[in-house]
Amino acid sequence: PAAGWAGCAGRAAGGGGRSLRAKDVTMPAKLPVNFFSTRSPVVDLFRGQLDYADHLRQDSEIALYFFYAPWCGQSVAVREEIEHVASRLSDQVLFVAINCWWNQGKCRKQKHFFYFPVIHLYHRSFGPIEYKGPMSAVYIEKFVRRVMTPLLYISSRSKLLDFLSNYEPGVVGYFEFNASPQPPGYLTFFMSALHSLKKDYLGTVRFGVVTDKHVAEEISLVHSGSVYLHRHVNTSLIYPNDIMNYTAENVCKWALENRELLIRWLRPHGGKSLLLNNELKKGPALLVFIPYNPLAEIQPLLDEITKVALEYHSCNKSQGAEPELQHLGNSDSPAFDSSDPDAHMKLAETFLITKYPCCNTVVLPQWHSISRTHNVCELCINQTLGVKPDKVSVPHCNFFEIETALDSFYLQEHTFFQVVSSSIECSNFLSFYSPFSYYTACCRTVDRHFLSFISSEKTIFQTPKVAFSSHGKKDNADIQNSIPHIEDRNCFIPDLHISGTNITGLSCRTNKTLNLYLLDSNLFWIYAERLGASRSTHLKEFAAIVDLKEELHYVLDQNQSLTGSTLENFIKNFSILYSPLKRHLVDGTSVRVPAERVVAEVTTSTFHHVTLHFIFQNVLLLYYAQWCGFCASLNHIFIQLARLLPPDHFTVARIDITQNDLPWEFMTDRLPTILFFPQQRKDQSVKFSEDFPVSLPHLLRFILHHSSLTSSEPCTKECLHKETVLQQGHISHLEKEIQKLRSEIRALHRAHESLEAQLSEARREEHRLQQQKHTLEKQHKTLQLHSQQLQATYDQKNRELLEMAEKLQELADASENLLKENTLLRILVASREGKLQSKDESKETLQSGQTVADDSSVLVSTALTTEEKRIDRVDTVATEHSNENRTE
């Protein structure tokens, strides 16, 4: 503030022209004042007494330091949040606020922060633990409570199950407190939990302690001091004491490196960051926005999302999603229950077939030129479960097997070519190279525009009606052993007593694996709005899928409530081969344009309606952008073109590609781009060649050439008649336009003649003005000479006046001296007269006095005569000087 004041003072002083000071003047900063209220539970050290804060911390187990700057708006905003947390936890936590901006305080001298505010927490001597999460009271309180109790005490099997069921990774340590009040390794485990909070401010790893031997045996912990890392999908781990030293840093590092994040929270800090960019570059991402309260004990929506994420990542179906949790939750349930003694063996064999399937999707071409449908088949390689010399293990897929299967499939392509069915039809045929394998092809007819997907919630291969037709091999077991599409495998294969959803293990069975992310809609709803969420909604729940590599963006319908089932359907529809999801496109703001506007403005929502839906309308579309200067120069050309073309058959439009998203088949990387959609042939759109300049004649030739092309089918008499009428209409319209142009040309000729007359008059006026200019220039030169002469005379008179003033000053000084001398003489004469009067008593005295008087009279007369002469001389000089002035 002092430097800023000095800069403003320097500018103000410099504005007068000449600086009157030799150095900058700085104003000392004002003394700091209380940042928090005196009644606040927060200790406010507004003078930056960092040493006193450390002294206070010695008497408290938990301390929170709030470093602030008084001028910082963020510090002012967070002040209320800190006070709210302090009002709830001040009896357990010491809250200290330190002004780290006061230049004379120790905090400013010892700390060098790049931003404010900064929150540090201390657990006794351990710290500082910097909090980098959202500056909200609930989040700060949650983090403080985690620092207060970094370890959770697990006293029973039910609490252990709740601890391991959480979506966050869990680390469990087993310590026996019977032998000693502080068993070996406990403090190290305690410090590792604090290290985890220090390295990961999100607190994604939870630490728990088990003291009961029987509870520890449930997770295979036998020896005191053992540490267990629970993972939902992958195998859980036990800390390798024989490989790594048992230290707090090593335990924390081991837990963070081996943790399993099924779902991750994203909390952008509000500044410039690459957080979202780095996460989205990893692959397709499902972003779920939910209102989240960290202090709430029950989170039903979060539990549903966690369950969906767990099922999505549970790839090992033969063992279930979480064998440990199933064992803890229902240890008495039988593994398999069936009246058939061979059912378990058949089911196991069936699962062996489907565990590592070799499948390839084949899209057959259209069977008729007017058809808009395709037959899609899933071709899989199976191992025969019939007679075999030995138990055949399921091999992994290789290119040779898939190539062989495709060769066999295309030899029988006619079987699947003309089949039109809304249900799945599966066919099995033997391999030509191995008697112990055969191929299965499951096909279904699919509309090219996926209209059937939108009207039905089921995917391509998710229908219970399956019709089989055998070609080459007839066996009732084929129905049981055939492999459907990858997304519908659960409809045909029993789950081996696994109670899962249809997306169980889907992340491992598709190449479109999603990364799941959570965001708090109370804090980051602006991101949801940019992704397509409605701003008018009251319930801030939203989900979107973003795929940067494929440039795809899908939004979950906001009319549906955000539940586990809707997320499952959303994920399944994205994962299938022909996704029925509609790509979300950013639509520009709809501006109400006047009805007489000749060039239509197209947005994302009206793109298909304008360009493709009107079959009997020719459409010329211009791609432009607000920053494209050359695009703006084409506006008058398109306006003239729109006025020339008949509006009944031609539409001239434009679209701003910076404000509107387009389907990928209509995207462009250059501006301006001009596309023409001819009538009745919208799929044969043509791009205006870049080799020709964009002008009205070239555009007219381009439109007339491509709009006059005939279709490949022969034209009937009715078609010829319509074409003739259309051409005659075009000709009459062009003739009318030609007449208008001729009348405009005549008007332009008349205007040209009047302009010529005005130009000649202007030239004459210009000649007259030139003459006046020369005359004025001569007069100006004469005036300049006269001005110079006057200036010289003025300078001479000025010098003379200065000399006269000096002479007058000398005369005034001489006159003043004479007046002083005259006064002295008068005093002398008066004194002499007094003495003469006192000497009248004696005669001798009178005589001597008479003599003296005579002498005095002579002197006085002489002095008076001299004075009169000087006065006459002064009067004479003054008279001469006044005469000279009068003469001048």
CSV table of N, CA, C and O in Angstrom, one decimal, residues 16 88 100 176 207 273 282 317 656 694 751 801 833 881-882:
chain,number,residue,atom,x,y,z
A,16,GLY,N,2.7,18.7,-12.7
A,16,GLY,CA,2.8,20.2,-12.8
A,16,GLY,C,3.9,20.6,-13.7
A,16,GLY,O,4.1,21.8,-13.9
A,88,ARG,N,-17.9,-24.8,16.2
A,88,ARG,CA,-18.3,-26.2,16.4
A,88,ARG,C,-17.2,-27.0,17.1
A,88,ARG,O,-17.5,-28.0,17.8
A,100,CYS,N,-0.3,-12.6,7.7
A,100,CYS,CA,1.0,-12.9,7.1
A,100,CYS,C,1.4,-11.9,6.0
A,100,CYS,O,2.2,-12.1,5.2
A,176,GLU,N,-2.6,-55.9,19.1
A,176,GLU,CA,-3.1,-56.4,20.3
A,176,GLU,C,-2.6,-55.5,21.5
A,176,GLU,O,-1.4,-55.2,21.7
A,207,PHE,N,-7.9,-45.2,7.2
A,207,PHE,CA,-7.1,-46.1,8.0
A,207,PHE,C,-8.0,-46.6,9.2
A,207,PHE,O,-8.7,-45.7,9.9
A,273,SER,N,-5.8,-24.4,-14.2
A,273,SER,CA,-5.4,-25.8,-13.8
A,273,SER,C,-5.6,-26.7,-15.0
A,273,SER,O,-6.4,-26.5,-15.9
A,282,LYS,N,-7.2,-39.4,-20.4
A,282,LYS,CA,-7.0,-40.8,-20.1
A,282,LYS,C,-8.0,-41.7,-20.8
A,282,LYS,O,-7.7,-42.9,-20.9
A,317,LYS,N,-16.3,-62.7,-12.8
A,317,LYS,CA,-17.6,-63.2,-12.4
A,317,LYS,C,-17.7,-64.5,-11.7
A,317,LYS,O,-18.6,-64.9,-11.0
A,656,ASP,N,-22.9,-20.0,-37.5
A,656,ASP,CA,-21.7,-19.6,-36.8
A,656,ASP,C,-21.1,-20.9,-36.1
A,656,ASP,O,-21.7,-21.4,-35.1
A,694,VAL,N,-15.0,-16.5,-54.5
A,694,VAL,CA,-16.4,-16.4,-54.0
A,694,VAL,C,-17.0,-15.1,-54.6
A,694,VAL,O,-16.8,-14.0,-54.0
A,751,ALA,N,-28.1,9.0,-62.2
A,751,ALA,CA,-27.4,9.4,-61.1
A,751,ALA,C,-25.9,9.7,-61.4
A,751,ALA,O,-25.3,10.7,-60.9
A,801,LEU,N,12.9,51.8,-21.2
A,801,LEU,CA,12.2,51.9,-20.0
A,801,LEU,C,12.9,51.3,-18.8
A,801,LEU,O,12.9,51.9,-17.7
A,833,GLU,N,20.5,77.9,18.8
A,833,GLU,CA,19.6,79.0,19.3
A,833,GLU,C,19.4,78.9,20.8
A,833,GLU,O,19.3,79.9,21.5
A,881,HIS,N,13.5,65.0,-17.1
A,881,HIS,CA,13.0,63.7,-17.2
A,881,HIS,C,11.5,63.6,-17.6
A,881,HIS,O,11.1,62.9,-18.5
A,882,SER,N,10.8,64.5,-17.0
A,882,SER,CA,9.3,64.5,-17.3
A,882,SER,C,9.1,65.0,-18.7
A,882,SER,O,8.2,64.6,-19.5
